[in-house]
Short mmCIF file of C-alpha atoms and ligand atoms in Angstrom, two decimals:
data_model
loop_
_atom_site.label_atom_id
_atom_site.label_comp_id
_atom_site.label_asym_id
_atom_site.label_seq_id
_atom_site.Cartn_x
_atom_site.Cartn_y
_atom_site.Cartn_z
CA MET A 26 81.92 122.94 124.06
CA ALA A 27 82.23 119.31 124.32
CA ARG A 28 85.18 117.68 123.97
CA ASN A 29 86.45 116.02 120.51
CA LYS A 30 86.12 111.75 120.27
CA ILE A 31 89.24 110.26 119.10
CA ALA A 32 88.27 106.46 118.22
CA LEU A 33 91.93 104.58 118.02
CA ILE A 34 90.80 101.46 116.01
CA GLY A 35 93.89 98.83 117.40
CA ALA A 36 94.98 99.14 121.00
CA GLY A 37 98.18 97.56 120.32
CA MET A 38 101.55 99.28 120.37
CA ILE A 39 100.77 102.35 118.58
CA GLY A 40 97.36 102.39 119.45
CA GLY A 41 98.43 102.63 123.62
CA THR A 42 100.75 105.29 122.48
CA LEU A 43 98.51 107.27 120.44
CA ALA A 44 95.85 107.04 123.42
CA HIS A 45 99.03 108.01 125.83
CA LEU A 46 99.41 111.08 123.21
CA VAL A 47 96.01 112.12 123.34
CA GLY A 48 95.76 112.28 126.93
CA MET A 49 99.04 114.65 127.53
CA LYS A 50 98.13 116.88 124.60
CA GLU A 51 94.25 117.27 125.83
CA LEU A 52 93.13 116.46 122.23
CA GLY A 53 90.04 114.85 123.17
CA ASP A 54 88.16 111.92 125.18
CA VAL A 55 89.55 108.69 123.92
CA VAL A 56 87.88 105.30 122.63
CA LEU A 57 90.69 102.33 122.06
CA PHE A 58 88.82 99.71 120.31
CA ASP A 59 90.55 96.08 119.30
CA ILE A 60 89.29 92.72 118.84
CA ALA A 61 91.34 91.40 121.60
CA ASP A 62 88.97 91.08 124.85
CA GLY A 63 90.40 92.99 128.15
CA MET A 64 93.30 94.50 126.93
CA PRO A 65 91.94 98.10 125.22
CA LYS A 66 89.92 98.40 128.66
CA GLY A 67 93.00 97.39 130.83
CA LYS A 68 95.30 100.05 128.75
CA ALA A 69 92.42 102.63 129.12
CA LEU A 70 92.10 102.25 132.87
CA ASP A 71 96.06 102.16 132.78
CA LEU A 72 96.16 105.53 131.35
CA ALA A 73 93.04 106.93 132.80
CA GLN A 74 95.36 106.48 136.37
CA SER A 75 98.44 108.45 134.94
CA ALA A 76 95.69 111.37 134.15
CA PRO A 77 95.47 112.44 137.61
CA VAL A 78 99.63 112.57 138.22
CA GLU A 79 100.20 114.29 134.65
CA GLY A 80 97.18 116.42 134.55
CA PHE A 81 95.11 115.79 131.76
CA ASP A 82 91.18 115.68 131.73
CA ALA A 83 90.27 113.36 128.97
CA ARG A 84 87.78 110.01 129.22
CA LEU A 85 89.46 106.77 128.29
CA LYS A 86 87.39 104.03 127.32
CA GLY A 87 88.04 100.49 126.06
CA THR A 88 85.91 98.57 124.10
CA SER A 89 85.76 95.98 121.76
CA ASP A 90 81.96 96.98 120.22
CA TYR A 91 82.19 99.29 117.40
CA ALA A 92 78.70 101.17 118.28
CA ASP A 93 81.32 102.91 120.89
CA ILE A 94 82.74 104.95 118.28
CA ALA A 95 79.78 106.94 117.51
CA GLY A 96 80.17 110.62 116.66
CA ALA A 97 83.96 110.12 116.58
CA ASP A 98 85.94 113.13 115.10
CA VAL A 99 88.94 111.79 114.31
CA CYS A 100 89.62 107.59 114.08
CA ILE A 101 93.12 106.36 113.61
CA VAL A 102 93.71 102.93 112.40
CA THR A 103 96.40 100.70 113.64
CA ALA A 104 94.26 97.28 113.38
CA GLY A 105 96.21 94.26 112.11
CA VAL A 106 99.92 92.74 112.16
CA PRO A 107 103.01 94.27 112.70
CA ARG A 108 106.23 93.23 110.63
CA LYS A 109 108.42 90.43 111.98
CA PRO A 110 112.20 90.55 110.94
CA GLY A 111 113.01 89.37 107.54
CA MET A 112 109.58 90.74 106.71
CA SER A 113 108.59 93.63 104.34
CA ARG A 114 105.87 95.46 104.51
CA ASP A 115 103.80 93.77 101.76
CA ASP A 116 104.22 90.64 103.38
CA LEU A 117 101.60 91.95 105.78
CA LEU A 118 99.09 92.18 102.90
CA GLY A 119 96.63 89.40 102.93
CA ILE A 120 96.24 89.65 106.96
CA ASN A 121 95.48 93.26 107.28
CA LEU A 122 93.47 93.45 104.01
CA LYS A 123 90.89 91.66 105.98
CA VAL A 124 90.98 93.77 108.69
CA MET A 125 90.52 97.00 106.79
CA LYS A 126 87.40 95.27 105.39
CA ALA A 127 86.26 94.71 108.69
CA VAL A 128 87.30 98.44 110.02
CA GLY A 129 86.10 100.20 107.11
CA GLU A 130 82.50 98.80 107.71
CA GLY A 131 82.63 99.81 111.35
CA ILE A 132 83.76 103.08 110.36
CA LYS A 133 80.45 103.35 107.94
CA ALA A 134 78.21 101.98 109.86
CA HIS A 135 78.89 104.21 113.31
CA ALA A 136 81.55 107.08 112.41
CA PRO A 137 80.57 108.18 108.65
CA ASP A 138 81.78 112.00 109.58
CA ALA A 139 85.45 110.92 110.99
CA PHE A 140 88.81 112.62 109.87
CA VAL A 141 90.51 108.89 109.48
CA ILE A 142 93.93 108.34 109.29
CA CYS A 143 95.43 104.93 108.36
CA ILE A 144 98.47 103.43 109.83
CA THR A 145 98.09 99.97 109.38
CA ASN A 146 100.79 98.68 106.29
CA PRO A 147 101.75 98.03 103.38
CA LEU A 148 100.40 102.07 104.32
CA ASP A 149 99.10 102.90 100.45
CA ALA A 150 97.32 99.96 100.11
CA MET A 151 95.72 99.66 103.05
CA VAL A 152 94.21 103.52 103.11
CA TRP A 153 93.27 102.60 99.68
CA ALA A 154 91.11 99.66 100.59
CA LEU A 155 90.21 100.97 103.74
CA ARG A 156 88.28 104.10 101.68
CA GLU A 157 86.69 101.92 99.47
CA PHE A 158 85.55 99.36 102.37
CA SER A 159 84.63 102.54 104.34
CA GLY A 160 82.97 104.21 101.18
CA LEU A 161 84.08 107.54 103.53
CA PRO A 162 84.55 111.06 101.05
CA ALA A 163 88.51 110.54 99.97
CA ASN A 164 89.30 114.03 101.57
CA LYS A 165 88.39 112.67 105.20
CA VAL A 166 90.62 109.49 104.54
CA VAL A 167 94.30 109.93 104.54
CA GLY A 168 97.53 107.68 105.26
CA MET A 169 99.95 108.20 107.95
CA ALA A 170 103.84 107.50 106.46
CA GLY A 171 105.24 110.91 104.60
CA VAL A 172 105.14 112.66 108.05
CA LEU A 173 107.18 109.85 109.87
CA ASP A 174 109.52 108.91 107.14
CA SER A 175 110.25 112.97 106.99
CA ALA A 176 110.60 112.82 110.94
CA ARG A 177 113.57 109.71 110.16
CA PHE A 178 115.62 111.97 107.38
CA ARG A 179 114.78 115.05 109.67
CA HIS A 180 116.61 113.00 112.50
CA PHE A 181 119.48 112.06 110.80
CA LEU A 182 119.89 115.21 108.95
CA ALA A 183 119.76 116.95 112.25
CA GLU A 184 122.87 114.61 113.51
CA GLU A 185 124.81 115.30 110.51
CA PHE A 186 124.51 118.63 110.60
CA ASN A 187 124.58 119.03 114.30
CA VAL A 188 122.09 120.86 114.88
CA SER A 189 118.52 121.50 116.56
CA VAL A 190 115.71 119.27 114.68
CA GLU A 191 113.34 122.13 114.80
CA ASP A 192 115.33 123.77 112.15
CA VAL A 193 115.30 120.78 109.67
CA THR A 194 112.81 120.35 107.08
CA ALA A 195 112.47 117.33 104.98
CA PHE A 196 110.10 115.64 102.40
CA VAL A 197 109.60 112.27 101.88
CA LEU A 198 106.94 111.33 99.09
CA GLY A 199 105.59 108.53 97.63
CA GLY A 200 104.89 105.33 98.71
CA HIS A 201 105.74 104.00 102.11
CA GLY A 202 107.91 101.28 101.21
CA ASP A 203 111.65 100.74 100.23
CA THR A 204 111.10 102.48 97.40
CA MET A 205 110.35 106.01 99.02
CA VAL A 206 111.45 109.35 97.74
CA PRO A 207 113.47 111.52 99.87
CA VAL A 208 113.37 114.61 98.32
CA VAL A 209 116.79 116.34 99.10
CA GLU A 210 116.53 119.78 97.31
CA TYR A 211 113.32 120.27 99.23
CA SER A 212 115.03 119.48 102.69
CA THR A 213 116.49 122.60 104.18
CA VAL A 214 118.18 123.55 107.46
CA ALA A 215 115.91 126.59 108.49
CA GLY A 216 115.50 127.07 104.57
CA ILE A 217 118.91 126.48 103.31
CA PRO A 218 118.46 123.26 101.17
CA VAL A 219 120.82 120.63 101.89
CA PRO A 220 122.43 120.29 98.09
CA ASP A 221 124.06 124.36 99.02
CA LEU A 222 124.81 122.76 102.65
CA ILE A 223 126.74 120.27 101.15
CA LYS A 224 128.52 123.00 99.13
CA MET A 225 129.10 124.95 102.18
CA GLY A 226 131.30 122.14 103.11
CA TRP A 227 128.61 121.12 105.86
CA SER A 228 128.01 117.43 104.65
CA THR A 229 129.40 115.19 101.25
CA GLN A 230 127.19 114.06 98.72
CA GLU A 231 128.42 110.71 99.97
CA LYS A 232 126.99 111.28 103.23
CA ILE A 233 123.93 112.49 102.50
CA ASP A 234 123.32 109.44 100.07
CA ALA A 235 124.02 107.08 102.89
CA ILE A 236 121.02 109.31 105.26
CA VAL A 237 118.83 108.83 102.09
CA ALA A 238 119.41 104.92 102.00
CA ARG A 239 119.15 104.72 105.86
CA THR A 240 116.16 106.49 105.59
CA ARG A 241 114.33 104.58 103.44
CA SER A 242 114.99 101.73 105.63
CA GLY A 243 114.31 103.43 108.21
CA GLY A 244 111.35 101.05 109.53
CA GLY A 245 113.09 97.83 108.78
CA GLU A 246 115.96 98.70 111.21
CA ILE A 247 113.81 99.25 114.03
CA VAL A 248 111.97 95.76 113.51
CA GLY A 249 115.70 94.20 113.29
CA LEU A 250 116.56 95.52 116.63
CA LEU A 251 112.98 95.14 118.41
CA GLY A 252 113.09 91.52 117.09
CA ASN A 253 109.17 91.59 118.02
CA GLY A 254 107.09 94.02 116.14
CA SER A 255 107.93 97.54 114.51
CA ALA A 256 108.16 101.01 115.50
CA TYR A 257 105.50 102.84 117.75
CA TYR A 258 106.30 106.17 119.22
CA ALA A 259 107.70 108.02 116.14
CA PRO A 260 104.35 106.76 113.92
CA ALA A 261 101.89 107.58 117.09
CA SER A 262 103.45 111.34 117.07
CA SER A 263 103.20 111.61 113.23
CA ALA A 264 99.47 110.54 113.50
CA ILE A 265 98.97 112.70 116.03
CA ALA A 266 100.32 115.80 114.16
CA MET A 267 97.86 115.05 111.45
CA ALA A 268 94.81 114.45 113.51
CA ASP A 269 96.10 118.01 115.78
CA SER A 270 95.87 120.05 112.34
CA TYR A 271 92.74 118.49 111.52
CA LEU A 272 90.62 119.15 114.69
CA LYS A 273 92.28 122.77 115.44
CA ASP A 274 92.13 123.92 111.56
CA LYS A 275 96.03 124.13 111.50
CA ARG A 276 96.31 123.79 107.63
CA ARG A 277 99.45 122.41 108.38
CA LEU A 278 101.51 121.21 104.89
CA LEU A 279 102.40 118.01 105.37
CA PRO A 280 103.20 114.59 103.64
CA CYS A 281 100.70 112.00 103.80
CA ALA A 282 99.55 109.51 101.43
CA ALA A 283 96.61 111.29 99.70
CA PHE A 284 94.02 109.99 97.19
CA LEU A 285 95.11 111.76 93.69
CA SER A 286 92.79 112.44 90.84
CA GLY A 287 94.66 113.35 88.21
CA GLU A 288 97.70 115.57 90.36
CA TYR A 289 101.06 114.24 89.42
CA GLY A 290 99.55 112.92 86.35
CA ILE A 291 98.22 110.02 88.85
CA LYS A 292 94.24 108.74 89.27
CA ASP A 293 92.22 106.87 91.53
CA MET A 294 95.25 105.92 93.70
CA TYR A 295 96.80 106.99 97.22
CA VAL A 296 100.49 108.16 97.10
CA GLY A 297 102.51 110.01 99.27
CA VAL A 298 102.65 113.82 98.22
CA PRO A 299 102.65 117.43 100.24
CA ILE A 300 98.81 118.10 101.33
CA VAL A 301 96.87 120.76 103.85
CA ILE A 302 95.09 119.16 106.51
CA GLY A 303 92.49 121.64 107.60
CA ALA A 304 88.59 121.35 109.30
CA ASN A 305 87.63 119.92 105.95
CA GLY A 306 90.66 117.15 105.69
CA VAL A 307 92.57 117.39 103.04
CA GLU A 308 92.33 120.97 101.86
CA LYS A 309 94.79 121.04 99.41
CA ILE A 310 96.91 118.60 97.38
CA VAL A 311 100.24 120.63 96.78
CA GLU A 312 102.17 119.54 93.41
CA ILE A 313 105.69 120.21 93.59
CA GLU A 314 107.63 119.79 90.64
CA LEU A 315 109.73 116.68 90.69
CA LYS A 316 112.81 116.45 88.51
CA GLY A 317 115.46 113.84 87.44
CA GLU A 318 116.15 111.27 90.24
CA ALA A 319 113.23 112.44 92.19
CA LYS A 320 110.78 111.89 89.47
CA ALA A 321 112.16 108.53 88.36
CA ASN A 322 112.08 107.32 91.96
CA PHE A 323 108.50 108.81 92.37
CA ASP A 324 107.47 106.69 89.16
CA VAL A 325 109.36 103.48 90.75
CA SER A 326 107.46 103.87 93.76
CA VAL A 327 104.13 104.97 92.36
CA ASN A 328 104.16 101.37 90.14
CA ALA A 329 105.05 99.28 93.34
CA VAL A 330 101.96 100.73 94.92
CA LYS A 331 99.87 99.74 91.90
CA GLU A 332 101.16 96.31 92.28
CA LEU A 333 99.75 96.14 95.59
CA MET A 334 96.50 97.48 94.95
CA ASP A 335 96.45 94.76 92.05
CA ALA A 336 97.25 92.14 94.44
CA CYS A 337 94.04 93.48 97.02
CA ARG A 338 92.12 93.16 93.88
CA ASN A 339 93.22 89.56 93.35
CA LEU A 340 92.33 88.68 97.41
CA ASP A 341 88.71 90.35 97.28
CA SER A 342 86.87 91.25 94.26
CA SER A 343 84.95 93.71 95.55
CA LEU A 344 87.56 95.66 95.04
CA LYS A 345 87.78 97.53 91.97
N1 APR B 21 90.19 95.04 114.65
C1 APR B 21 90.64 95.57 115.46
N2 APR B 21 91.78 95.21 116.11
C2 APR B 21 92.48 94.46 115.08
C3 APR B 21 91.83 94.07 113.99
C4 APR B 21 90.65 94.05 113.87
N3 APR B 21 89.90 93.13 112.99
N4 APR B 21 92.88 92.80 114.00
C5 APR B 21 94.06 92.77 114.96
N5 APR B 21 93.72 94.16 115.46
C6 APR B 21 94.71 94.94 116.45
C7 APR B 21 95.41 93.79 117.45
O1 APR B 21 94.52 93.02 118.51
C8 APR B 21 96.64 94.42 118.18
O2 APR B 21 96.37 94.66 119.25
O3 APR B 21 95.10 95.32 116.14
C9 APR B 21 96.43 95.85 117.21
C10 APR B 21 97.88 96.09 116.26
O4 APR B 21 99.14 96.15 117.23
P1 APR B 21 100.15 95.79 117.68
O5 APR B 21 100.35 94.22 116.89
O6 APR B 21 101.01 96.13 118.91
O7 APR B 21 100.94 96.67 116.33
P2 APR B 21 101.37 97.94 116.03
O8 APR B 21 102.73 97.91 116.22
O9 APR B 21 100.40 98.69 116.82
O10 APR B 21 101.20 98.41 114.50
C11 APR B 21 100.19 98.39 113.74
O11 APR B 21 100.67 100.23 112.39
O12 APR B 21 102.85 100.18 111.46
C12 APR B 21 101.39 99.69 111.23
O13 APR B 21 102.68 97.67 110.52
C13 APR B 21 102.23 97.96 111.56
O14 APR B 21 100.27 97.51 110.34
C14 APR B 21 100.93 97.56 111.52
C15 APR B 21 99.92 98.45 112.37
#
């Protein structure tokens, strides 16, 4: 059986890390596409030379020609610019919208059957624009945010409870911005919900509130520390989890930015919700009941995404 083909559109910090993970996990052959000349070829060669040491078989190719992504099973999009200290994800909108147009057209022409995972920020608006520009079916285009935001939440909770990250499950829904919604009631340690753990004296409401706030600004904390660019290890791992679920038809239930057609009372936009990812892409959108503060926060988050979509429409009249 031929190996899967994974096209990475954008070969920067996240793109390079994605290629490394694809190789190490033997998920398939890799095409690293970037507009920068030479760099994707250099990264592909460097990674290919790590293969004999690590013991993985994968063909890695760097390119600036969209024809090379032909027949890709998965495209992971990180093309664009990342944040600098003091910038919000929304500040990237103007530049990255133009990049999504070029990338969407490239995928439409050369890899229309791929499962597409968008990482470029501001995520919820960019994945929507990418789907519009590419014309691919909505079940084949998703955005990576919830897995990353949930991983950040899980890391902080595991530290607070002093237990393995493996046993901490957590849900972060809504848009991938400062208004994202970490849902405490659905976050657990081996099935024990966090509110119960507070009652059991494992933590306090104040500490959990502080963890929620830190999760919300988790990306910004890293941008501030790095001083140049944004997070890349955890974003790459998160997208690989989604690609893996698709390629192996695992049907994992993961929080992702998915196109809603009435679910959660929302139509025609991308928002972070739990979905099942399998061989058909988005197999199912899972509607959990959001109550009280979580529901109010979700609504605020959805409105923030709507505003970004309007900003995109003002910049590009082909977007409806
Ligand atoms: N087509 C292809 N690649 C492009 C294009 C384009 N039109 N425009 C820019 N690029 C490439 C750049 O040349 C660069 O190599 O995208 C790459 C982005 O890499 P980095 O600058 O290292 O950014 P990275 O940290 O990988 O983040 C990428 O993901 O998390 C988001 O906010 C982040 O939007 C940013 C994206």
